[in-house]
PDB file of C-alpha atoms in Angstrom:
ATOM      1  CA  GLN T 211       5.916 -18.472 -16.028  1.00  0.00           C
ATOM      2  CA  VAL T 212       5.555 -16.156 -13.083  1.00  0.00           C
ATOM      3  CA  GLN T 213       2.154 -16.363 -11.465  1.00  0.00           C
ATOM      4  CA  LEU T 214       0.432 -14.546  -8.630  1.00  0.00           C
ATOM      5  CA  VAL T 215      -2.356 -16.414  -6.877  1.00  0.00           C
ATOM      6  CA  GLU T 216      -4.609 -14.669  -4.364  1.00  0.00           C
ATOM      7  CA  SER T 217      -6.679 -16.364  -1.711  1.00  0.00           C
ATOM      8  CA  GLY T 218      -8.638 -15.533   1.404  1.00  0.00           C
ATOM      9  CA  GLY T 219     -11.510 -13.535   0.007  1.00  0.00           C
ATOM     10  CA  GLY T 220     -15.082 -14.205   0.925  1.00  0.00           C
ATOM     11  CA  LEU T 221     -18.209 -12.908   2.570  1.00  0.00           C
ATOM     12  CA  VAL T 222     -17.966 -11.298   5.983  1.00  0.00           C
ATOM     13  CA  GLN T 223     -20.205  -9.188   8.170  1.00  0.00           C
ATOM     14  CA  ALA T 224     -19.349  -5.555   8.784  1.00  0.00           C
ATOM     15  CA  GLY T 225     -16.857  -5.252  11.607  1.00  0.00           C
ATOM     16  CA  GLY T 226     -15.330  -8.613  10.845  1.00  0.00           C
ATOM     17  CA  SER T 227     -11.936  -9.550   9.496  1.00  0.00           C
ATOM     18  CA  LEU T 228     -10.388 -11.303   6.539  1.00  0.00           C
ATOM     19  CA  ARG T 229      -6.838 -12.169   5.644  1.00  0.00           C
ATOM     20  CA  LEU T 230      -5.820 -12.166   2.013  1.00  0.00           C
ATOM     21  CA  SER T 231      -2.739 -13.932   0.746  1.00  0.00           C
ATOM     22  CA  CYS T 232      -0.815 -13.656  -2.497  1.00  0.00           C
ATOM     23  CA  ALA T 233       1.759 -16.256  -3.427  1.00  0.00           C
ATOM     24  CA  VAL T 234       4.268 -15.721  -6.194  1.00  0.00           C
ATOM     25  CA  SER T 235       5.571 -18.720  -8.105  1.00  0.00           C
ATOM     26  CA  GLY T 236       7.822 -19.262 -11.081  1.00  0.00           C
ATOM     27  CA  SER T 237      11.332 -18.347 -12.059  1.00  0.00           C
ATOM     28  CA  ILE T 238      12.074 -15.253 -10.035  1.00  0.00           C
ATOM     29  CA  VAL T 239      15.269 -13.325  -9.590  1.00  0.00           C
ATOM     30  CA  SER T 240      13.835 -10.951  -7.020  1.00  0.00           C
ATOM     31  CA  ILE T 241      10.617  -9.258  -5.992  1.00  0.00           C
ATOM     32  CA  GLU T 242      10.981  -5.516  -5.938  1.00  0.00           C
ATOM     33  CA  THR T 243       7.565  -4.433  -4.706  1.00  0.00           C
ATOM     34  CA  MET T 244       4.258  -6.055  -3.843  1.00  0.00           C
ATOM     35  CA  GLY T 245       0.908  -4.573  -3.106  1.00  0.00           C
ATOM     36  CA  TRP T 246      -2.846  -4.796  -3.099  1.00  0.00           C
ATOM     37  CA  TYR T 247      -5.296  -2.906  -5.255  1.00  0.00           C
ATOM     38  CA  ARG T 248      -9.059  -3.038  -5.414  1.00  0.00           C
ATOM     39  CA  GLN T 249     -11.577  -2.391  -8.131  1.00  0.00           C
ATOM     40  CA  VAL T 250     -15.335  -2.465  -8.226  1.00  0.00           C
ATOM     41  CA  PRO T 251     -17.078  -2.767 -11.594  1.00  0.00           C
ATOM     42  CA  GLY T 252     -17.221   0.538 -13.412  1.00  0.00           C
ATOM     43  CA  LYS T 253     -14.552   2.186 -11.281  1.00  0.00           C
ATOM     44  CA  GLN T 254     -10.821   2.656 -11.631  1.00  0.00           C
ATOM     45  CA  ARG T 255      -8.507   0.275  -9.855  1.00  0.00           C
ATOM     46  CA  GLU T 256      -7.084   1.967  -6.778  1.00  0.00           C
ATOM     47  CA  LEU T 257      -4.190   1.404  -4.441  1.00  0.00           C
ATOM     48  CA  VAL T 258      -4.894  -0.227  -1.105  1.00  0.00           C
ATOM     49  CA  VAL T 259      -1.312  -0.653   0.063  1.00  0.00           C
ATOM     50  CA  GLU T 260       2.136  -1.361  -1.339  1.00  0.00           C
ATOM     51  CA  VAL T 261       5.306  -2.536   0.337  1.00  0.00           C
ATOM     52  CA  THR T 262       8.844  -2.502  -1.000  1.00  0.00           C
ATOM     53  CA  SER T 263      11.550  -5.066  -0.432  1.00  0.00           C
ATOM     54  CA  GLY T 264      12.829  -2.690   2.218  1.00  0.00           C
ATOM     55  CA  SER T 265       9.462  -2.884   4.027  1.00  0.00           C
ATOM     56  CA  LYS T 266       8.468   0.684   3.284  1.00  0.00           C
ATOM     57  CA  THR T 267       4.674   0.829   3.110  1.00  0.00           C
ATOM     58  CA  ASN T 268       2.155   3.150   1.541  1.00  0.00           C
ATOM     59  CA  TYR T 269      -1.464   2.802   2.659  1.00  0.00           C
ATOM     60  CA  ALA T 270      -4.533   4.403   1.226  1.00  0.00           C
ATOM     61  CA  ASP T 271      -6.075   6.826   3.705  1.00  0.00           C
ATOM     62  CA  SER T 272      -9.307   4.854   3.726  1.00  0.00           C
ATOM     63  CA  VAL T 273      -7.643   1.744   5.161  1.00  0.00           C
ATOM     64  CA  LYS T 274      -5.033   3.181   7.515  1.00  0.00           C
ATOM     65  CA  GLY T 275      -5.378   1.731  10.971  1.00  0.00           C
ATOM     66  CA  ARG T 276      -7.549  -1.132   9.740  1.00  0.00           C
ATOM     67  CA  PHE T 277      -5.475  -2.980   7.131  1.00  0.00           C
ATOM     68  CA  THR T 278      -1.954  -4.306   7.565  1.00  0.00           C
ATOM     69  CA  ILE T 279       0.328  -5.694   4.885  1.00  0.00           C
ATOM     70  CA  SER T 280       3.115  -8.144   5.612  1.00  0.00           C
ATOM     71  CA  ARG T 281       5.658  -9.989   3.503  1.00  0.00           C
ATOM     72  CA  ASP T 282       7.138 -13.422   3.926  1.00  0.00           C
ATOM     73  CA  ASN T 283      10.151 -13.150   1.676  1.00  0.00           C
ATOM     74  CA  ALA T 284      11.196 -16.758   2.220  1.00  0.00           C
ATOM     75  CA  LYS T 285       7.873 -17.939   0.799  1.00  0.00           C
ATOM     76  CA  ASN T 286       7.445 -15.164  -1.776  1.00  0.00           C
ATOM     77  CA  THR T 287       4.118 -14.347  -0.211  1.00  0.00           C
ATOM     78  CA  VAL T 288       2.371 -11.175   0.870  1.00  0.00           C
ATOM     79  CA  HIS T 289      -0.614 -10.975   3.205  1.00  0.00           C
ATOM     80  CA  LEU T 290      -3.247  -8.350   3.809  1.00  0.00           C
ATOM     81  CA  GLN T 291      -4.902  -8.450   7.204  1.00  0.00           C
ATOM     82  CA  MET T 292      -8.187  -6.585   6.982  1.00  0.00           C
ATOM     83  CA  ASN T 293      -9.885  -5.681  10.249  1.00  0.00           C
ATOM     84  CA  SER T 294     -12.980  -3.652  11.063  1.00  0.00           C
ATOM     85  CA  LEU T 295     -14.295  -4.226   7.582  1.00  0.00           C
ATOM     86  CA  LYS T 296     -16.883  -1.847   6.220  1.00  0.00           C
ATOM     87  CA  VAL T 297     -19.506  -2.303   3.550  1.00  0.00           C
ATOM     88  CA  GLU T 298     -17.603   0.135   1.367  1.00  0.00           C
ATOM     89  CA  ASP T 299     -14.605  -2.211   1.449  1.00  0.00           C
ATOM     90  CA  THR T 300     -16.545  -4.562  -0.809  1.00  0.00           C
ATOM     91  CA  ASN T 301     -14.397  -4.997  -3.889  1.00  0.00           C
ATOM     92  CA  VAL T 302     -12.352  -7.317  -5.998  1.00  0.00           C
ATOM     93  CA  TYR T 303      -8.858  -7.223  -4.533  1.00  0.00           C
ATOM     94  CA  TYR T 304      -5.863  -7.729  -6.791  1.00  0.00           C
ATOM     95  CA  CYS T 305      -2.317  -8.570  -5.887  1.00  0.00           C
ATOM     96  CA  LYS T 306       0.348  -6.687  -7.802  1.00  0.00           C
ATOM     97  CA  ALA T 307       4.058  -7.361  -7.898  1.00  0.00           C
ATOM     98  CA  ARG T 308       7.011  -5.880  -9.684  1.00  0.00           C
ATOM     99  CA  ILE T 309       9.383  -8.769 -10.261  1.00  0.00           C
ATOM    100  CA  ARG T 310      12.748  -9.208 -11.876  1.00  0.00           C
ATOM    101  CA  SER T 311      12.597 -12.312 -14.053  1.00  0.00           C
ATOM    102  CA  GLY T 312      13.114 -13.693 -17.519  1.00  0.00           C
ATOM    103  CA  ALA T 313      16.009 -13.964 -19.899  1.00  0.00           C
ATOM    104  CA  PRO T 314      17.457 -11.434 -20.108  1.00  0.00           C
ATOM    105  CA  VAL T 315      16.463 -10.418 -16.623  1.00  0.00           C
ATOM    106  CA  ARG T 316      14.114  -7.460 -16.587  1.00  0.00           C
ATOM    107  CA  SER T 317      11.590  -5.860 -14.308  1.00  0.00           C
ATOM    108  CA  TYR T 318       7.981  -6.825 -14.999  1.00  0.00           C
ATOM    109  CA  VAL T 319       4.661  -6.011 -13.386  1.00  0.00           C
ATOM    110  CA  TYR T 320       2.398  -8.972 -12.680  1.00  0.00           C
ATOM    111  CA  TRP T 321      -1.188  -9.090 -11.497  1.00  0.00           C
ATOM    112  CA  GLY T 322      -3.138 -11.791  -9.779  1.00  0.00           C
ATOM    113  CA  GLN T 323      -6.566 -12.862 -10.934  1.00  0.00           C
ATOM    114  CA  GLY T 324      -8.345 -11.080  -8.106  1.00  0.00           C
ATOM    115  CA  THR T 325     -10.273 -12.290  -5.090  1.00  0.00           C
ATOM    116  CA  GLN T 326     -13.741 -11.103  -4.132  1.00  0.00           C
ATOM    117  CA  VAL T 327     -14.311  -9.480  -0.764  1.00  0.00           C
ATOM    118  CA  THR T 328     -17.922  -8.828   0.159  1.00  0.00           C
ATOM    119  CA  VAL T 329     -18.878  -7.080   3.384  1.00  0.00           C
ATOM    120  CA  SER T 330     -22.502  -7.199   4.455  1.00  0.00           C
ATOM    121  CA  SER T 331     -24.230  -4.821   6.834  1.00  0.00           C
TER     122      SER T 331
END
């Protein structure tokens, strides 16, 4: 089975930094896109940033200049460096990946379990 496992969340003071990681494991043909989304209870899940296999990125306006996504293709891992964190960044952050896998090979969307990021004032 393909699995996405996030790590790196936690509690941080406003202005601080966190680095989230998402590791993909399982039988994978290729990873087409990876990204991060966030969702607070009662609200719709929203895009934070996505990156394609060609390294094209798409950041939400609210995080531009503060968050940076990077991919380590050799390790099937994506990272989200979050700097200058604000209280409003408090959320559950989810890793998302579109992956070619299975038999027959098809494109599937997978989600991680989520990691909590809490920013205190």
